[in-house]
Coordinates of C-alpha atoms in Angstrom, one line a residue:
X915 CA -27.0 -18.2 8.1
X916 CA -26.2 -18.6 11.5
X917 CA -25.0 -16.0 13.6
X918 CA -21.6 -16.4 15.6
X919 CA -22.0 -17.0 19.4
X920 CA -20.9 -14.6 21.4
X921 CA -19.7 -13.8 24.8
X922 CA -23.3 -12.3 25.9
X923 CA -24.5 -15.7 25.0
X924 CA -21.7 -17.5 26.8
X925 CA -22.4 -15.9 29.9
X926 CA -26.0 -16.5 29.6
X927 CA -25.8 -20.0 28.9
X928 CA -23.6 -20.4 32.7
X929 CA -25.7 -17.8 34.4
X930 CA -22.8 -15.6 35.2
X931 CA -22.1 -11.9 34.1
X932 CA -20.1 -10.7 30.8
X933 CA -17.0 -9.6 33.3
X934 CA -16.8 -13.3 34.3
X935 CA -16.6 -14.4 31.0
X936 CA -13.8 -12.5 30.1
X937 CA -12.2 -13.2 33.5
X938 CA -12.4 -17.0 32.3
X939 CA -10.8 -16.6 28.8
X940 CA -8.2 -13.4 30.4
X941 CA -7.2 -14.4 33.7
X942 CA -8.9 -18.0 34.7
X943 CA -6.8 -17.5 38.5
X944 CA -9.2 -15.0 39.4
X945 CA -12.7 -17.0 38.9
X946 CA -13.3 -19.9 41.3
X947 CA -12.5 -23.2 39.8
X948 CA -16.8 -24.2 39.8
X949 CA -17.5 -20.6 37.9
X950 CA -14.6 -21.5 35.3
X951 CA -15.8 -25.0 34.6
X952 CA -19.2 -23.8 34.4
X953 CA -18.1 -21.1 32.0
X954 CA -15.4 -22.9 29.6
X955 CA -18.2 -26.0 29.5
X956 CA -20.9 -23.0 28.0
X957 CA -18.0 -22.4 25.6
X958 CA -17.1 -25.7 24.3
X959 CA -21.1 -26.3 24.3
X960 CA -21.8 -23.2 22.0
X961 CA -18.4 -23.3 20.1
X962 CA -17.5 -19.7 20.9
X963 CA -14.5 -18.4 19.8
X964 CA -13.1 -15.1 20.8
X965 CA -12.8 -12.6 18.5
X966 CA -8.7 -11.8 18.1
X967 CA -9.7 -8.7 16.0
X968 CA -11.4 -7.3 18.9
X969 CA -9.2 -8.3 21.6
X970 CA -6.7 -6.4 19.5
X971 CA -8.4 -3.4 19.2
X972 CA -9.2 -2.6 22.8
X973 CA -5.3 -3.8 23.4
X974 CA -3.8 -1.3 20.7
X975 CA -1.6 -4.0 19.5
X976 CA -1.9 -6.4 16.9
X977 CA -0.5 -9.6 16.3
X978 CA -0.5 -9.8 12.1
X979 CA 2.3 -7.9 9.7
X980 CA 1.5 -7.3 6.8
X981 CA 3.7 -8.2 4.4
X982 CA 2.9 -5.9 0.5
X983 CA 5.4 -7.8 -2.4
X984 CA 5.3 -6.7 -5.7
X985 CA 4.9 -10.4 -7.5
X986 CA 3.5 -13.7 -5.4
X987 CA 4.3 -15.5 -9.0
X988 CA 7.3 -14.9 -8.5
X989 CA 9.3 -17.5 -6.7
X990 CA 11.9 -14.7 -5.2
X991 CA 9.2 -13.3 -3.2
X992 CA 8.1 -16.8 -2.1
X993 CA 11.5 -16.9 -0.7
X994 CA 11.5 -12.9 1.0
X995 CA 7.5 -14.3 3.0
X996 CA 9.6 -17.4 3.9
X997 CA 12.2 -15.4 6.1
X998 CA 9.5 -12.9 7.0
X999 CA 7.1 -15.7 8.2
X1000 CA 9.7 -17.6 10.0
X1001 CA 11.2 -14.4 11.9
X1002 CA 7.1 -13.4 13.0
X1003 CA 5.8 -16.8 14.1
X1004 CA 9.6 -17.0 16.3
X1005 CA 8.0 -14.3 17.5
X1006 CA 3.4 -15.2 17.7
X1007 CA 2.7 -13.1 14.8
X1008 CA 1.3 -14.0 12.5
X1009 CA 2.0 -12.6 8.5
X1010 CA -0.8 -11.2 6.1
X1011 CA 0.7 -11.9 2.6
X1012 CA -0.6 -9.6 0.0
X1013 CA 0.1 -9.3 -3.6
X1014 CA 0.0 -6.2 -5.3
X1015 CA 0.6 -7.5 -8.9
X1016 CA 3.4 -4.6 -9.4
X1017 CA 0.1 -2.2 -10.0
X1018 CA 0.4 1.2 -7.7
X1019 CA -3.7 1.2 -7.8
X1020 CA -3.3 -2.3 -5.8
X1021 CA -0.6 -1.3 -3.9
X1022 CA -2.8 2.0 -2.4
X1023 CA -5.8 -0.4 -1.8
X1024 CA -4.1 -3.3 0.0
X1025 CA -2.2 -0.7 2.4
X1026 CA -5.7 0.7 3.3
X1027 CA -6.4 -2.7 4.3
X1028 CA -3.5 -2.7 6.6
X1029 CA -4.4 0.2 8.3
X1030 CA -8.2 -0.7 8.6
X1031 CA -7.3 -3.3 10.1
X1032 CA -4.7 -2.3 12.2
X1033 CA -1.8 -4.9 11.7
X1034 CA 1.5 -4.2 13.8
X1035 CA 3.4 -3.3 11.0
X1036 CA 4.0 -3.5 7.4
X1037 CA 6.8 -5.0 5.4
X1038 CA 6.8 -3.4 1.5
X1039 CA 8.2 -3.8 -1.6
X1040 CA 7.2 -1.0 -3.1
X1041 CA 5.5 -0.2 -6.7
X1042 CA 4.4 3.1 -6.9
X1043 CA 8.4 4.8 -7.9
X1044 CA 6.7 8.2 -7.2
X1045 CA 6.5 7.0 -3.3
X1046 CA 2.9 9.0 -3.0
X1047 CA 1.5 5.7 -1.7
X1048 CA 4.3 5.7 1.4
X1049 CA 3.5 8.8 1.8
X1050 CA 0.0 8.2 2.2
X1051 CA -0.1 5.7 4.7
X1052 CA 2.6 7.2 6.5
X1053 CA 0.1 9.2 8.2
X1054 CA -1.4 6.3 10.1
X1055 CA 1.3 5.9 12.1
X1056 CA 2.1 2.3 11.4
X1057 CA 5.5 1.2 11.1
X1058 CA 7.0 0.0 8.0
X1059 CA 10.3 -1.9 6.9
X1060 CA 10.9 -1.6 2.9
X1061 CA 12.2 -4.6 1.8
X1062 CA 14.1 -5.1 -1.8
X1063 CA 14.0 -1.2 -1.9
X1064 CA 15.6 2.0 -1.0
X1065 CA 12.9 4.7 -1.5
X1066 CA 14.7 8.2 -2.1
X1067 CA 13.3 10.6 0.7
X1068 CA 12.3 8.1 3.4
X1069 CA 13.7 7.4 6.7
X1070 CA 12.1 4.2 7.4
X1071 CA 14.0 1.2 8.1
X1072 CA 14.8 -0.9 4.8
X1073 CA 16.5 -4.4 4.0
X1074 CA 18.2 -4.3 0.3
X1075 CA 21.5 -6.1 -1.6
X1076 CA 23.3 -4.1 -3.6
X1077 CA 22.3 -3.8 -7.2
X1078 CA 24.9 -1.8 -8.8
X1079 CA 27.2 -4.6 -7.7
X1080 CA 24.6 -7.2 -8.9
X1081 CA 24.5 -5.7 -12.1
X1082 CA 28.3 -5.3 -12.1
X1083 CA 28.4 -9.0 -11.5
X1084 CA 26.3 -10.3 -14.5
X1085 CA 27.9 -7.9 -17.4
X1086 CA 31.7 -8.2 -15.9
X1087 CA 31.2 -12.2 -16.3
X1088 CA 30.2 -12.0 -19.8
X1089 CA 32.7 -9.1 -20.7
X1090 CA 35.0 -11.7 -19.3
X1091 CA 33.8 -14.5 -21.6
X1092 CA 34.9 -12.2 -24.5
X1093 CA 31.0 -10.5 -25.6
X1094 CA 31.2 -7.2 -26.8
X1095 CA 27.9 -6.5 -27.7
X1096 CA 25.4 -7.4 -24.9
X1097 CA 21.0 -6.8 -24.4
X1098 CA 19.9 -6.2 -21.2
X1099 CA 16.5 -6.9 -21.0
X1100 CA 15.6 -4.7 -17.9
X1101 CA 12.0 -4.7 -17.0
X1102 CA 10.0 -1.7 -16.0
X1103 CA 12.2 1.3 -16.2
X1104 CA 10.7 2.8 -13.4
X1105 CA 11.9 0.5 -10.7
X1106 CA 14.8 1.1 -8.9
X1107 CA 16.3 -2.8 -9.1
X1108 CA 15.9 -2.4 -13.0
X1109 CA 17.9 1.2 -12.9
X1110 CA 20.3 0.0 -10.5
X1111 CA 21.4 -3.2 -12.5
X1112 CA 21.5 -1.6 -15.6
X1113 CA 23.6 1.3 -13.9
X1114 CA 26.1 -1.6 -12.8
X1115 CA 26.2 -3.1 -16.2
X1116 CA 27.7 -0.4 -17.7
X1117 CA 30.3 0.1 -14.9
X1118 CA 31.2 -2.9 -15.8
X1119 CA 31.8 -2.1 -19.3
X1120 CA 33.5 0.7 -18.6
X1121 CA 35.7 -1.0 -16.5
X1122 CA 36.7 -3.1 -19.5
X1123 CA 37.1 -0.1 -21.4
X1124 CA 33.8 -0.5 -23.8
X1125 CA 31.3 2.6 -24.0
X1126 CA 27.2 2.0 -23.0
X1127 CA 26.6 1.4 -27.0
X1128 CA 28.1 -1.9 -26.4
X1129 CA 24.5 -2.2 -24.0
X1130 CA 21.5 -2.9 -25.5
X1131 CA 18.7 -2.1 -23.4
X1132 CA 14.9 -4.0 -23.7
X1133 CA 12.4 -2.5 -21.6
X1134 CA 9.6 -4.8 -20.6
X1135 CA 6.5 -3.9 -19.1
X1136 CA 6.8 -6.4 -16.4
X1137 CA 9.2 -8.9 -14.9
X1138 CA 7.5 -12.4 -15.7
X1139 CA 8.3 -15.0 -18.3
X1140 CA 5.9 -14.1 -21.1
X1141 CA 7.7 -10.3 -21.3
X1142 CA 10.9 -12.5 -21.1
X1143 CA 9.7 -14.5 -24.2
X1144 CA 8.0 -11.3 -25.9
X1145 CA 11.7 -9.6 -25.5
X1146 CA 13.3 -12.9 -27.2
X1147 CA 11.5 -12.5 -30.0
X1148 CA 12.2 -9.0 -30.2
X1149 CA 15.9 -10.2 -30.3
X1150 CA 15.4 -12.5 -33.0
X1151 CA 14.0 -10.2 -34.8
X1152 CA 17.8 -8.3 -34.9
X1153 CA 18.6 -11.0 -37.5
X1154 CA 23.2 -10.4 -37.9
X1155 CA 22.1 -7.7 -35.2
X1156 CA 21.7 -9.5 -32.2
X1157 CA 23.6 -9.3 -29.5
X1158 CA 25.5 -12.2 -28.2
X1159 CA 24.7 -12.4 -24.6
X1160 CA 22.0 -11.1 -22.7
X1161 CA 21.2 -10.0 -19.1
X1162 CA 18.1 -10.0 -17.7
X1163 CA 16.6 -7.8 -14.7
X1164 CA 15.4 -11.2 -13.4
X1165 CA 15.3 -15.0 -13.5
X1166 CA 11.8 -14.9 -15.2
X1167 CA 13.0 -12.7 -17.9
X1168 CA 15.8 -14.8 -18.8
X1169 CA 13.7 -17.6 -18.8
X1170 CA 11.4 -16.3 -20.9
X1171 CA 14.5 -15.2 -23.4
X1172 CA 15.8 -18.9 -23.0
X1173 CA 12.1 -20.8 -24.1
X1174 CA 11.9 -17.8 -27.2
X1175 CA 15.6 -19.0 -28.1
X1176 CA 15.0 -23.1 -27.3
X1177 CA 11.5 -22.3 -29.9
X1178 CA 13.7 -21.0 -32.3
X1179 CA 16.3 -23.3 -32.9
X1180 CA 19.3 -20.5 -31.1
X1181 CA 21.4 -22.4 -29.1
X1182 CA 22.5 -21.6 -25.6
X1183 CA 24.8 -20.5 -25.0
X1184 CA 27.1 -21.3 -28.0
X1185 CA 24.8 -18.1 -30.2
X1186 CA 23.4 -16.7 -27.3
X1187 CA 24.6 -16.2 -23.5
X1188 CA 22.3 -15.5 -21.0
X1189 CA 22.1 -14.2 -17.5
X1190 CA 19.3 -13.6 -14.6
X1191 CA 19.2 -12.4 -11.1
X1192 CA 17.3 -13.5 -7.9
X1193 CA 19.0 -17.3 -7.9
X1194 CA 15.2 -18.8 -7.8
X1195 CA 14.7 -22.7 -7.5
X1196 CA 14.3 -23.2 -11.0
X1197 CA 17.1 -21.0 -12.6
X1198 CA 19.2 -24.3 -11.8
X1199 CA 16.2 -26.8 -13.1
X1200 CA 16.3 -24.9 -16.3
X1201 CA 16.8 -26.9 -19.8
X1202 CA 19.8 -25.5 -19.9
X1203 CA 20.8 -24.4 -16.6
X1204 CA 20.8 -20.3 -15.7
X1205 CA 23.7 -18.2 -14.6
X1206 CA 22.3 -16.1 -12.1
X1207 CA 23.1 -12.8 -9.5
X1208 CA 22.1 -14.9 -6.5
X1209 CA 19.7 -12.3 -4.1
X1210 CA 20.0 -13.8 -0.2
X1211 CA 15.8 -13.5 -0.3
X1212 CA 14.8 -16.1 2.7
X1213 CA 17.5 -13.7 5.0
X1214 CA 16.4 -10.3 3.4
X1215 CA 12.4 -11.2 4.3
X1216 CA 13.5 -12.1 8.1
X1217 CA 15.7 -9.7 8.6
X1218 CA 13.4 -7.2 7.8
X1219 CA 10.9 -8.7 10.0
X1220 CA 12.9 -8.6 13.1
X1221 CA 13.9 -5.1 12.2
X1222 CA 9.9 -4.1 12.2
X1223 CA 9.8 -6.5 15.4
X1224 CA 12.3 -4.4 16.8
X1225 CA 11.0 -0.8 16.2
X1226 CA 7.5 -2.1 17.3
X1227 CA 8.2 -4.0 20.6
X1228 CA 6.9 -1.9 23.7
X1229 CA 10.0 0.4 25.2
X1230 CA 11.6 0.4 21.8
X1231 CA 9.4 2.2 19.0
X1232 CA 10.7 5.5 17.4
X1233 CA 10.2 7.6 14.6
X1234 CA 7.9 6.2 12.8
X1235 CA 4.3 5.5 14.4
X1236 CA 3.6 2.4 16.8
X1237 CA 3.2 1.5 19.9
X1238 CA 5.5 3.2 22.2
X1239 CA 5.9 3.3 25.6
X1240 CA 8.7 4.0 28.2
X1241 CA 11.6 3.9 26.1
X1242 CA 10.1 5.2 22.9
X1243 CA 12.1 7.0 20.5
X1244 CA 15.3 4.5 21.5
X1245 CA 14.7 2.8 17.5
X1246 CA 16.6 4.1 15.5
X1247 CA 16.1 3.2 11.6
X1248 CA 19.0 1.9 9.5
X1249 CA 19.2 0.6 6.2
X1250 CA 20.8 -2.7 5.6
X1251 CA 22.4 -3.6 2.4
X1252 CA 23.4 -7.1 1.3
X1253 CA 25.9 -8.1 -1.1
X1254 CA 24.8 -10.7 -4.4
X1255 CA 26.8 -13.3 -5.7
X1256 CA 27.5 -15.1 -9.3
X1257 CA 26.2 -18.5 -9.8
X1258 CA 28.3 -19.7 -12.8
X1259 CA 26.3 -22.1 -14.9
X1260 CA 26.1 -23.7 -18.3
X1261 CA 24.1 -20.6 -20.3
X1262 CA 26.7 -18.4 -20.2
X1263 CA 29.9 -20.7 -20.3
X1264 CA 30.1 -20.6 -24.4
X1265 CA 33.8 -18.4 -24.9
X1266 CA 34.0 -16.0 -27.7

């Protein structure tokens, strides 16, 4: 294999020194305009290419976020990179997308990664619920925005929508539509989204007077289609005991629910109503078309990108780690919170 060329072979090539070189590619004024041909023709002759990893190490500042999400299969968190990627590159940075498959083992190795290599920040959606991992690479000193998540115990600057009101949402719609007896299919228990929604679901049947019996609740051990279809069987399985609507921690879930009931010959939503969260692309292209808790995911990932922008830009870094400078400790962290909204659509229209 070939080795790379580098910028001890550049300057041999144009019989000039190393300091030269660098002069060419950092600051071309300074080298007479015969030197600087001479030099950027050795270049495009050898094909060098200057190492950016180096460049940002001797700088102290790099130009890649990382960006840590709990699902890539998941077309939410498609949406959250979108926002985050649009935000950095309006900015030249560049985003490191990695996926950490909701498993905290993941999770710990890919924010090594971040802080071997030194990116200018980190945006997280956390799946260790114990925080150990945060807590871990909190020591490096790298700034980090949590995004879809308020960890308990942090400071650190975080970009969420409301849950409780999301949750809220989804069971006071079908309370509404006259259900009384209602499964929420809810994901792992130990994320705070899935705890959240289910603590809004029964608000909302207490607001209509009905106790938490009237809540079913269907752990899964992740949020994806196939645990969606696994928990529709399980409701089939209640025979006269089944619950006439259903809410599910996210779209995936429900669409899981709505292929077990489509197999099965249930009808939705005239024996079975059902409703996600996140709004994703397909809850509308469905076969039969998905009430959802819409989740503003494209503005959550950019907003939380400009927020790690901000606490990392020179003259305005604070409590956490980064770059610093003059005005260091002017950031102050805050926590944004959006509001979801219901999108009304034919699987949950049926009236009792």
């Amino acid at each position: 294999m070939a080795q790379p060329v580098g910028i001890k072979d550049v300057a041999r090539a144009a019989g000039v020194s190393v300091g030269t070189v660098s002069n060419v590619i950092n600051r071309p004024d300074t080298v007479a305009t015969e030197t600087r041909a001479r030099v950027l023709s050795a270049i495009d002759r050898l094909g060098y290419v200057r190492s950016e990893s180096a460049r940002q190490l001797r700088a102290g500042r790099s130009r890649i976020m990382g960006l840590l999400v709990l699902d890539m299969g998941n077309p939410f968190f498609v949406d959250v990179a979108r926002g985050a990627e649009r935000a950095a590159r309006d900015a030249g940075l560049g985003v490191m997308v990695c996926n950490s498959a909701e498993s905290v083992g993941e999770e710990a190795e890919y924010l090594s990664l971040f802080a071997e290599q030194r990116v200018r920040g980190v945006l997280l959606t956390p799946a260790d619920a114990t925080g150990r991992n945060i807590a871990s690479f909190r020591r490096h000193g790298i700034p980090f925005v949590l995004v879809d998540r308020v960890s308990e115990g942090t400071t650190e600057c975080s970009v969420s929508v409301d849950d409780v009101a999301g949750g809220a949402l989804a069971v006071r719609h079908l309370v509404d539509a006259g259900h009384r007896s209602i499964a929420y299919v809810s994901g792992p228990p130990g994320f705070t989204q899935v705890r959240d929604r289910r603590t809004g679901a029964l608000n909302a049947l207490a607001e209509a007077g009905l106790g938490p019996e009237c809540l079913r609740e269907l752990p899964t051990e992740r949020l994806d289609v196939a645990a969606g279809r696994d928990a529709g069987a399980r409701l089939l399985g209640l025979g006269d005991r089944r619950p006439t609507a259903v809410f599910c921690a996210n779209d995936l879930l429900a669409l899981g629910v709505l292929q077990a009931m489509y197999s099965a010959g249930v009808k939705v939503p005239e024996d079975l109503a059902i409703v996600g969260y996140d709004d994703i692309e397909f809850a509308a292209a469905a076969a039969v078309p998905l009430t959802s808790v819409r989740q503003p995911a494209v503005t959550m990932g950019a907003l939380a990108a400009e927020m790690l922008l901000e606490e990392t830009e020179e003259g305005g870094t604070g409590g956490a780690g980064g770059a610093g400078g003059a005005g260091a400790g002017r950031h102050e962290h805050r926590r944004v919170v959006l509001q979801p909204e219901l999108v009304v659509r034919r699987s949950s229209l049926s009236a009792r």
